[in-house]
Coordinates of C-alpha atoms (C1' of nucleotides) in Angstrom, one line a residue:
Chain A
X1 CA 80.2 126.8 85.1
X2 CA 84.1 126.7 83.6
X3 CA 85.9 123.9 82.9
X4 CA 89.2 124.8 81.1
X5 CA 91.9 123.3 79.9
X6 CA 95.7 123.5 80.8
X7 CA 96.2 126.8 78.9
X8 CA 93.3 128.6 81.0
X9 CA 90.7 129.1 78.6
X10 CA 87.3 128.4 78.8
X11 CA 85.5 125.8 77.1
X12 CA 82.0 126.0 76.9
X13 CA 79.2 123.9 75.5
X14 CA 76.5 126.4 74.7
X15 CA 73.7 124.7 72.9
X16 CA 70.7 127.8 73.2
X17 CA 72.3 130.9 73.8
X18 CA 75.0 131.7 71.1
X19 CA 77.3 132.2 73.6
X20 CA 76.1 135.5 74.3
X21 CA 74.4 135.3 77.9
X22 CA 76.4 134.9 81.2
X23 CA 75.2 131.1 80.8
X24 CA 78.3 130.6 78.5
X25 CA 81.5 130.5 80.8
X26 CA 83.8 131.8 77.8
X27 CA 81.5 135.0 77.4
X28 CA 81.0 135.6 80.9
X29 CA 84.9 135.5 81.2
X30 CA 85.6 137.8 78.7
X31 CA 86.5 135.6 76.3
X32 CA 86.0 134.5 72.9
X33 CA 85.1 130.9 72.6
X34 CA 87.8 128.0 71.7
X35 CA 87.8 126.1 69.0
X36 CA 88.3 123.3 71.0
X37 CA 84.2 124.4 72.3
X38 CA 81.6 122.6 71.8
X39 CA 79.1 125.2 71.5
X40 CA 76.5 125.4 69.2
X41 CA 75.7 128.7 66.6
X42 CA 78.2 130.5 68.9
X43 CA 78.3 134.1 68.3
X44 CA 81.2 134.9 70.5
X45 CA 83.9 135.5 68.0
X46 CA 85.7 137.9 66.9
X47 CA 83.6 137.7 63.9
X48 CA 81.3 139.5 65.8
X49 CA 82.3 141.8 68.2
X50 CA 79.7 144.3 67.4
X51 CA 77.3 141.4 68.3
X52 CA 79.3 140.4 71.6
X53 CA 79.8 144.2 72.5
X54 CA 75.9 145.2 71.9
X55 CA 74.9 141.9 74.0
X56 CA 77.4 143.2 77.0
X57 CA 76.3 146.4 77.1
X58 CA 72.9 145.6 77.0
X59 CA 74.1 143.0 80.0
X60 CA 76.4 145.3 81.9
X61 CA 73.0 147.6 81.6
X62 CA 71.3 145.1 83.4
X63 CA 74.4 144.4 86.2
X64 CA 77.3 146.7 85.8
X65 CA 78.6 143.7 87.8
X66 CA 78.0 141.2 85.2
X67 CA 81.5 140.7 84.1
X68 CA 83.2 141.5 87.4
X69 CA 85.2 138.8 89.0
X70 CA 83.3 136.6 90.8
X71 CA 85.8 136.2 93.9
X72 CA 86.9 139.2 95.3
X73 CA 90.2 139.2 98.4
X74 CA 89.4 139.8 101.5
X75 CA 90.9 143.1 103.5
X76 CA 93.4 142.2 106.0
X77 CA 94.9 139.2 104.2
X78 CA 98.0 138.8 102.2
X79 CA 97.1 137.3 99.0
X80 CA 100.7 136.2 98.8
X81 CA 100.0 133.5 101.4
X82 CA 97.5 132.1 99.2
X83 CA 99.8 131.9 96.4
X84 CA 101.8 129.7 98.2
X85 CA 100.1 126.6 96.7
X86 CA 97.6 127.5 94.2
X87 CA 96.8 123.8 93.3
X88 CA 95.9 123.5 97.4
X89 CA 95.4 126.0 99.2
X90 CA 92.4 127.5 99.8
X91 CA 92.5 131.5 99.0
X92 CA 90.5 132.1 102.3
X93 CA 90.9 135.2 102.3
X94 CA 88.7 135.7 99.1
X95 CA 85.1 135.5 98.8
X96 CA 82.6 135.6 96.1
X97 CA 81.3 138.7 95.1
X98 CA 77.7 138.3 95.5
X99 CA 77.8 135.1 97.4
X100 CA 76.1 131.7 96.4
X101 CA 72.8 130.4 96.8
X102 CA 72.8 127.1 97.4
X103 CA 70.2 124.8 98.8
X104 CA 70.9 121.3 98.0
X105 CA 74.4 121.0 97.2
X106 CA 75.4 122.2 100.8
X107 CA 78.4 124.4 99.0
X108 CA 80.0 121.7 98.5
X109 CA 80.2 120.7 95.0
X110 CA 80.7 122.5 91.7
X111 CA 77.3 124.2 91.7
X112 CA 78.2 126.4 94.1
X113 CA 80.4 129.4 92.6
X114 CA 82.1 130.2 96.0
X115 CA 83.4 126.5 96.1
X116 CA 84.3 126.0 92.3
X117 CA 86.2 129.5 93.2
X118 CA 87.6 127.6 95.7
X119 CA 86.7 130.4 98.3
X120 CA 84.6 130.4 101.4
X121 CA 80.8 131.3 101.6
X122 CA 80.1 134.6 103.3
X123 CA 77.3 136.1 105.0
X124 CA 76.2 137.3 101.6
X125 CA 75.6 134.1 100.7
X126 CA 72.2 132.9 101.3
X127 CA 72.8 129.4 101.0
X128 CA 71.4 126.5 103.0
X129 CA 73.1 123.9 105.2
X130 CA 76.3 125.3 104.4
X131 CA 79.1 123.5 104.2
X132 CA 82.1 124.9 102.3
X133 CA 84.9 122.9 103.1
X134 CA 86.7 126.8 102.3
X135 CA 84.6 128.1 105.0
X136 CA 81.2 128.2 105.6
X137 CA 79.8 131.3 105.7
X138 CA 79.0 132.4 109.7
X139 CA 83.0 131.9 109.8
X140 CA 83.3 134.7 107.3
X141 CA 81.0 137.1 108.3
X142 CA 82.5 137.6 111.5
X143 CA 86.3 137.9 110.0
X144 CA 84.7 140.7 107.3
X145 CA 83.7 142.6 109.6
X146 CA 87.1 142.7 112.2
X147 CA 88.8 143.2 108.5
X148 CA 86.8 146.2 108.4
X149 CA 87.3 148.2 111.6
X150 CA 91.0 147.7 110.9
X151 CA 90.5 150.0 108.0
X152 CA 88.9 152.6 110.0
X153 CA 90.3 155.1 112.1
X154 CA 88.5 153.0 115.1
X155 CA 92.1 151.7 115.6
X156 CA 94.4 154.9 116.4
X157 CA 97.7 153.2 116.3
X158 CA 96.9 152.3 112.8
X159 CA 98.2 155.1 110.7
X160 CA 97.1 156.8 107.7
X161 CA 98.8 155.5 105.3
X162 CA 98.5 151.9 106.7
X163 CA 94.5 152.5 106.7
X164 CA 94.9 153.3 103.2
X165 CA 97.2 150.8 102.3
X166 CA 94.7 148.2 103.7
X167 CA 92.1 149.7 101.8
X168 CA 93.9 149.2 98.5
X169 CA 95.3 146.0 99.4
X170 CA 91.7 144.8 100.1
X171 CA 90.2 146.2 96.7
X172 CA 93.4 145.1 95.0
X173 CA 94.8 142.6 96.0
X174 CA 94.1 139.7 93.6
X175 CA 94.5 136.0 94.4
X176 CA 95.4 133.5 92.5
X177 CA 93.6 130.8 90.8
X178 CA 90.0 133.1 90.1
X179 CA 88.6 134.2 88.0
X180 CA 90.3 135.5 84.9
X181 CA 89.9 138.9 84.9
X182 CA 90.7 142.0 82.7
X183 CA 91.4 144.8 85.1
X184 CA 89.7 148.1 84.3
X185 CA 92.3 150.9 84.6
X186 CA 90.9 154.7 84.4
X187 CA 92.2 157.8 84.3
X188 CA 92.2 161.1 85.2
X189 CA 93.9 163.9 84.2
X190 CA 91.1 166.3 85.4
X191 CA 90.9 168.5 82.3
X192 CA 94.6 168.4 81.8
X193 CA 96.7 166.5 79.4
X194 CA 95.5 163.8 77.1
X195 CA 97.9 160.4 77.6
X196 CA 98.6 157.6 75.5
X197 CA 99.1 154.6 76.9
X198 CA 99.5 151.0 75.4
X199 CA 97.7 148.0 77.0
X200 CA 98.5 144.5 76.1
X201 CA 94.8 142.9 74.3
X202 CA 95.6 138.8 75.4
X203 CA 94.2 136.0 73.7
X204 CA 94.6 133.6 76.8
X205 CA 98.1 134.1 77.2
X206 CA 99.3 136.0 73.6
X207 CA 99.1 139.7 73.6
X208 CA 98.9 141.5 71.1
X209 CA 99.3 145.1 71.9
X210 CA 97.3 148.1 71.2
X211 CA 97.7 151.5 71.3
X212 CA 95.5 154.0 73.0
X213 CA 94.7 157.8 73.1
X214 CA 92.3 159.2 75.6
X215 CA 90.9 162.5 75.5
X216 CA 89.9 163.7 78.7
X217 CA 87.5 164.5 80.8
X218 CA 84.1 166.5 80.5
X219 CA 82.5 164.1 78.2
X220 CA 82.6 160.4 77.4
X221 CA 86.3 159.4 76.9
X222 CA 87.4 158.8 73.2
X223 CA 89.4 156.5 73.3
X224 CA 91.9 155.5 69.6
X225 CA 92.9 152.2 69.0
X226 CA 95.4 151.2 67.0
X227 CA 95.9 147.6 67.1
X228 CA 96.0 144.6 64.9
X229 CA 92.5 143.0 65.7
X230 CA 89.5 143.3 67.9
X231 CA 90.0 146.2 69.9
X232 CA 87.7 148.8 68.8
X233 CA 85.5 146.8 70.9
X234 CA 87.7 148.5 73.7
X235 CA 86.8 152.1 72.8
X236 CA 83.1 151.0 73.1
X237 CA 83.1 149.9 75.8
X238 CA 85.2 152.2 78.0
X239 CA 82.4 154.4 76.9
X240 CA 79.5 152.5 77.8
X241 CA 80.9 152.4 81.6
X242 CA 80.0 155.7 82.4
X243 CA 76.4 155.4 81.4
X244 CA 75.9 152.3 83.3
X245 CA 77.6 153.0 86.4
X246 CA 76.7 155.4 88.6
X247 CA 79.7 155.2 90.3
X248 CA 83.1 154.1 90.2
X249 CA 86.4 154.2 91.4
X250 CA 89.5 154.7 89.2
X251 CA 93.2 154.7 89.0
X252 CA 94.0 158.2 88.0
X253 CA 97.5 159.7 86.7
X254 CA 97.8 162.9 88.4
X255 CA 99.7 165.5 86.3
X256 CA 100.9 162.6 83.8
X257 CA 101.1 162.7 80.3
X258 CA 101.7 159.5 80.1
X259 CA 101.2 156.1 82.5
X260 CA 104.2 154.4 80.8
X261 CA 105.0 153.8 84.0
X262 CA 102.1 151.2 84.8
X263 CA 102.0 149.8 81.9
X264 CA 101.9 146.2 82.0
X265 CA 105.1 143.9 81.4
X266 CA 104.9 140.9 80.1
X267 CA 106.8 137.8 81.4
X268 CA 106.4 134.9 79.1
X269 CA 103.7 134.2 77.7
X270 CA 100.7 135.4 79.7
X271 CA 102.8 136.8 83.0
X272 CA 102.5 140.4 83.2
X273 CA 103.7 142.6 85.7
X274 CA 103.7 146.5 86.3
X275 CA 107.0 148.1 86.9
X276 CA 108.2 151.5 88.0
X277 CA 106.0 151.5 90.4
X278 CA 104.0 155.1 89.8
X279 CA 103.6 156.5 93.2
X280 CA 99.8 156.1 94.0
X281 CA 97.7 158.4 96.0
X282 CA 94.3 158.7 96.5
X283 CA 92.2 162.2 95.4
X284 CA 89.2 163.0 95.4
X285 CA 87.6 163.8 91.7
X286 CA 84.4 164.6 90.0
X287 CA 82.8 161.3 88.8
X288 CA 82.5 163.6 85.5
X289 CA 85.8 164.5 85.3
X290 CA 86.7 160.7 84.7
X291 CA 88.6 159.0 81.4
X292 CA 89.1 155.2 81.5
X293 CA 91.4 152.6 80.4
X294 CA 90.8 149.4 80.0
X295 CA 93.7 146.8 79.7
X296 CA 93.1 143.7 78.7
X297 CA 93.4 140.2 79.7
X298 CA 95.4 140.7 82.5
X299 CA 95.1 141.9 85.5
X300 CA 96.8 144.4 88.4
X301 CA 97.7 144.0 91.4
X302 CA 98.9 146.1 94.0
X303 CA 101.7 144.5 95.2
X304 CA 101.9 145.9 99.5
X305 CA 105.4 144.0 99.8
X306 CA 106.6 145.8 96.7
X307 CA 104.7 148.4 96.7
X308 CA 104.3 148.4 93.0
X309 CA 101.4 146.7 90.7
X310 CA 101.7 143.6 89.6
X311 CA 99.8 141.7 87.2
X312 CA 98.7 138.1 86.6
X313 CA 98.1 136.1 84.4
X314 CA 94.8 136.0 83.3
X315 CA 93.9 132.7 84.7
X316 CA 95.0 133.0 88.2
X317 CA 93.5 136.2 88.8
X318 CA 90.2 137.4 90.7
X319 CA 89.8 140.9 91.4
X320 CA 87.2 143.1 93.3
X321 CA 84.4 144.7 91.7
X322 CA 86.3 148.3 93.5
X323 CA 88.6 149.5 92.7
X324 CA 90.7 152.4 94.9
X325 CA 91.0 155.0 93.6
X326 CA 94.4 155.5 93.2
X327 CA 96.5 158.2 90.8
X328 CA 99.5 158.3 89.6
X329 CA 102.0 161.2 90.9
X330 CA 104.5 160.9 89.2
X331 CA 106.0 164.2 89.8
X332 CA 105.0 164.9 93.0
X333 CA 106.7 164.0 96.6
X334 CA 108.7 161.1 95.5
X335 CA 109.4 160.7 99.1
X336 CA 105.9 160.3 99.9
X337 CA 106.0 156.3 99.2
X338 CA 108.3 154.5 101.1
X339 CA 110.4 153.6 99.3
X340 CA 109.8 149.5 100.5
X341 CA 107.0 150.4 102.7
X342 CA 103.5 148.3 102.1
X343 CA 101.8 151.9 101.9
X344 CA 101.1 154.2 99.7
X345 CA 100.7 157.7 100.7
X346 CA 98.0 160.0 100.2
X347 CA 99.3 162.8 99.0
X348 CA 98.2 166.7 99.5
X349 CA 97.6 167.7 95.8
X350 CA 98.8 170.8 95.5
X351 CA 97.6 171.2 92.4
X352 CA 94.3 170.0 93.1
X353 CA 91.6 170.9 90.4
X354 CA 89.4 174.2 91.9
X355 CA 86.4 172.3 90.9
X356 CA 87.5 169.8 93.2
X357 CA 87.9 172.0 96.1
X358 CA 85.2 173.9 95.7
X359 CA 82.4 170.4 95.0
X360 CA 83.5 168.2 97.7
X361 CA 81.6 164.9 97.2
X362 CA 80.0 163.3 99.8
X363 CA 79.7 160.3 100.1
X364 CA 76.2 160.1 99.8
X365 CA 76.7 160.2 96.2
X366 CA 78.0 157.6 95.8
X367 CA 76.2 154.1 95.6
X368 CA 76.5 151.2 93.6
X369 CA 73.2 149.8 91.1
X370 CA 72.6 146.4 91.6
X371 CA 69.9 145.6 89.5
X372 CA 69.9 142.2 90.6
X373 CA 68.8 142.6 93.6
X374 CA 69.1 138.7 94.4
X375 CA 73.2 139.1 94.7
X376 CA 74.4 142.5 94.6
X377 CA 77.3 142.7 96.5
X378 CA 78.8 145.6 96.7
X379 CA 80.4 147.6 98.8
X380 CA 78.2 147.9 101.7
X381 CA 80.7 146.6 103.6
X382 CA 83.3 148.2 101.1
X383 CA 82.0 151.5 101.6
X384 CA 81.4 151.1 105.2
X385 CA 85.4 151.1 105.0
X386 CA 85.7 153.8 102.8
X387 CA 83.5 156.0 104.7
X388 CA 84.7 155.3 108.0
X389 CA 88.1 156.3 105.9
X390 CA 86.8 158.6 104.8
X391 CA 87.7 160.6 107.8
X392 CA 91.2 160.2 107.4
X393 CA 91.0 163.1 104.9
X394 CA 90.4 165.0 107.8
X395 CA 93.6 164.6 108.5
X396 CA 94.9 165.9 105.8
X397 CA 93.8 169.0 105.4
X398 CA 89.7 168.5 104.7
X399 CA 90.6 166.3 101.5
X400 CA 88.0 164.2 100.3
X401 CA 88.6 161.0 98.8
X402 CA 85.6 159.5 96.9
X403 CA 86.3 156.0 96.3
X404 CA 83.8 154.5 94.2
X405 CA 83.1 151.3 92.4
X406 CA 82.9 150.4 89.0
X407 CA 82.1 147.3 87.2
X408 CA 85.0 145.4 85.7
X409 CA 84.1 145.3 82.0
X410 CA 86.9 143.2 81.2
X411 CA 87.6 143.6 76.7
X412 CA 87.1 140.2 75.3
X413 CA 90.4 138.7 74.9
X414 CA 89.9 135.4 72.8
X415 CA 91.5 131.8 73.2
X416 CA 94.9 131.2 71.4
X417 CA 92.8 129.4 69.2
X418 CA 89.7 131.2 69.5
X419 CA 86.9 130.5 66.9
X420 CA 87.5 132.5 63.7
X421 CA 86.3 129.7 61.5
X422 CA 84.0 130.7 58.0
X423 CA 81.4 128.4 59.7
X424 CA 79.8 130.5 61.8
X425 CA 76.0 131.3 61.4
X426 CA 74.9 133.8 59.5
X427 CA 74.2 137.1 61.9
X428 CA 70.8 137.0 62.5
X429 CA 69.7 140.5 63.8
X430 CA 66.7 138.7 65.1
X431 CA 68.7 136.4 67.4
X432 CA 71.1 139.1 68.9
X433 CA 68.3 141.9 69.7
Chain B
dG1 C1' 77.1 109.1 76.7
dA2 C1' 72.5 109.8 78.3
dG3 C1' 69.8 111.4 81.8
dT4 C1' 69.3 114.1 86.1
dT5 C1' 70.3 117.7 89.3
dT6 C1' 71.6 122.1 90.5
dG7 C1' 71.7 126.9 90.8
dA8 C1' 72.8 131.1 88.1
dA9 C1' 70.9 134.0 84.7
dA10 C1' 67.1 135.6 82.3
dC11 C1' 62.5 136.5 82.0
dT12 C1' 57.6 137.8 83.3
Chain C
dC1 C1' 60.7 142.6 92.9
dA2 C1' 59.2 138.0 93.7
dG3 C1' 58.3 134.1 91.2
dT4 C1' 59.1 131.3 87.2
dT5 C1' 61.5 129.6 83.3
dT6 C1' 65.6 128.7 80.8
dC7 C1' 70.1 127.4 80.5
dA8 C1' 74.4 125.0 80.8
dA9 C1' 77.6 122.9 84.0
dA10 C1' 78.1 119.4 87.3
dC11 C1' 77.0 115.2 88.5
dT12 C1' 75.3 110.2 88.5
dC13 C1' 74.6 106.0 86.4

DNA sequence: GAGTTTGAAACT
DNA sequence: CAGTTTCAAACTC
């Protein structure tokens, strides 16, 4: 359970578990621990990242949820109007990603993750007597699930690019005062070009930059780094993703060589946004055929009033364990996004890999692990959407859109002042394995 | 600040 | 996979 200071970062007191178990707030966030921690024969440093990275693999093995958000928004709801007053509002639009499980607190202290999240319990929560003063959780189940049908065709007057628009928003759409998150960014060129791209690597609100070269697309991505400090770490684990996951849904970059165009801006010191505004369309892909990105500490949003990504700082953000899957065109249809519309349009690809037309996916391919079984969240509901969307690519022309998720594996992006200090214990193989 | 309670995470 | 244990944060005094 966090506690943090002004400037966002965790602070943990880790006593047993080197900071290397979802115990410890800092590691669970992604982040290296503080020096301003009080934890004991902490291992989560940048001292050793091959330690850190082994134990999150090993965890994300276990959950590829493990270091997704906790509080994911809710379809159908701006997350603009709970920005309005992060200190007070309540983001009721969001909910937990696996839901609480409460029994004595009644939601209604700390111990509950959906109210330290400041969001209301859902029906995935199995908590008892509950009280959520963000809203208890029969209220939300019965607001999910009218959320839902409005992304389905069930509603004619909706159209297509509104039904996809609300699916985005609802995977997307990131509200403020969560969960810091580092959003996972893929890629696809589908056996065309390689791209660089830079990301920003954070250390709660600094961010060093690294470069990145992906290789595409039959095998596991490579992915270069060429940064200052602590980012091979990103490489790894881009490539541990598609081992663990046996699904997951990406941003791709149709026909780019390059996603200079979403690469994050940053505004002060940990404010990043995402300008130029690639046009965004949803295609359908081999889960094969897939190359990541990670960024770092910050996060994206898709912005439906500007119709361009945003991103946050690291500390206000939650994000959904789905992502849409949603490419960049860059050279196709320009006047297929409105140009201030909320929606982005799914485009015919004319240049749509064979392989893809000839392997349509189906979307009983795709499901989501949850090893734990206690509080898996995913994407029944969110797939329920996306199938029931699903057949708007009938109306376009027998396109298939396979939306699937993917865990977050956000790249550890240490405190400002995050531990480097000589007195760190001596790696003990023993301990970490 | 010490001790207790709580529920998530980890383990069996 | 259900039950148990471990853990660290939240809470109380």
């Amino acid at each position: 359970m966090g506690f943090s200071d002004g400037d966002g970062c965790k602070r943990c007191n880790c006593k047993k578990t080197k900071c290397l178990k979802l115990y410890c707030d800092c590691f669970a966030a992604g982040y290296y621990c503080a020096q301003t921690c009080s934890c004991q024969g902490c291992f989560n440093s940048p001292e050793y990242e091959d330690t850190v990275l082994d134990t999150r693999k090993k965890i994300v093995s276990r959950d590829p949820l493990a270091f997704v958000p906790k509080t994911l928004q809710r379809v159908g709801e701006s997350p603009a109007s709970d920005v309005q007053d992060i200190n007070k509002s309540t983001p009721s639009s969001a909910r937990h990603k696996r839901g609480c499980n409460c029994k004595k607190s009644m939601c209604l202290k700390r111990y509950c993750e959906c109210y330290q999240s400041n969001v209301g319990c859902s029906d995935e929560c199995r908590c008892d007597g509950c009280q959520n003063v963000y809203g208890k959780k029969e209220e939300y189940g019965s607001h999910k699930h009218i959320a839902i049908a409005e992304a389905t065709n069930d509603i004619p007057e909706i159209s297509f690019d509104q039904k996809v628009d609300t699916i985005l928003h609802s995977e997307l759409s990131i509200p403020y005062n969560m969960t810091p998150f580092t959003p996972l960014l893929q890629y696809s060129d589908l056996g065309k070009d390689a791209f660089h791209s830079r990301f920003s690597y954070g250390r709660c609100g600094q961010a060093p930059e690294a470069d990145i070269a992906l290789s595409a697309t039959h095998e596991k991505p490579s992915i270069l780094t060429k940064s200052s400090d602590n980012h091979k770490m990103v490489g790894e684990t881009c490539q541990t993703i598609p081992d663990l996951v046996s699904s997951n849904v990406q941003l791709y970059n149709c026909n780019s060589k390059s996603i200079d165009g979403f690469l994050p801006h940053r505004h002060g010191n940990d404010s990043l946004s995402l300008h130029h505004n690639p046009r965004l369309m949803a295609v359908a892909c081999l889960p094969s055929q897939t190359t990541k990105v990670m960024t770092n500490d910050t996060s994206c949003q898709l912005c439906p009033e500007s119709g361009s990504f945003s991103s946050l700082s690291s500390r206000q953000l939650c994000s959904s364990p789905i992502t849409s899957v949603v490419p960049f065109g860059e050279n196709k249809r320009p006047n297929d996004l409105d140009s201030d519309s909320r929606c982005y349009n799914i485009s015919e690809d004319d240049d749509m890999p064979e392989i893809l037309k000839e392997h349509p996916i189906s979307f009983s391919e795709v499901k989501v692990r949850s090893p734990n079984k206690k509080r898996v969240s995913p994407p029944h509901d969110h797939f329920r959407e996306i199938r029931s969307s699903s057949s708007i690519t009938a109306l376009r022309g027998g396109r298939r859109f396979v939306l699937k998720a993917v865990p977050s594996f956000p790249p550890l992006a240490p405190c400002t002042d995050g531990k480097s200090s000589p007195s760190k214990p001596a790696l003990n193989s023993n301990n970490m394995k």
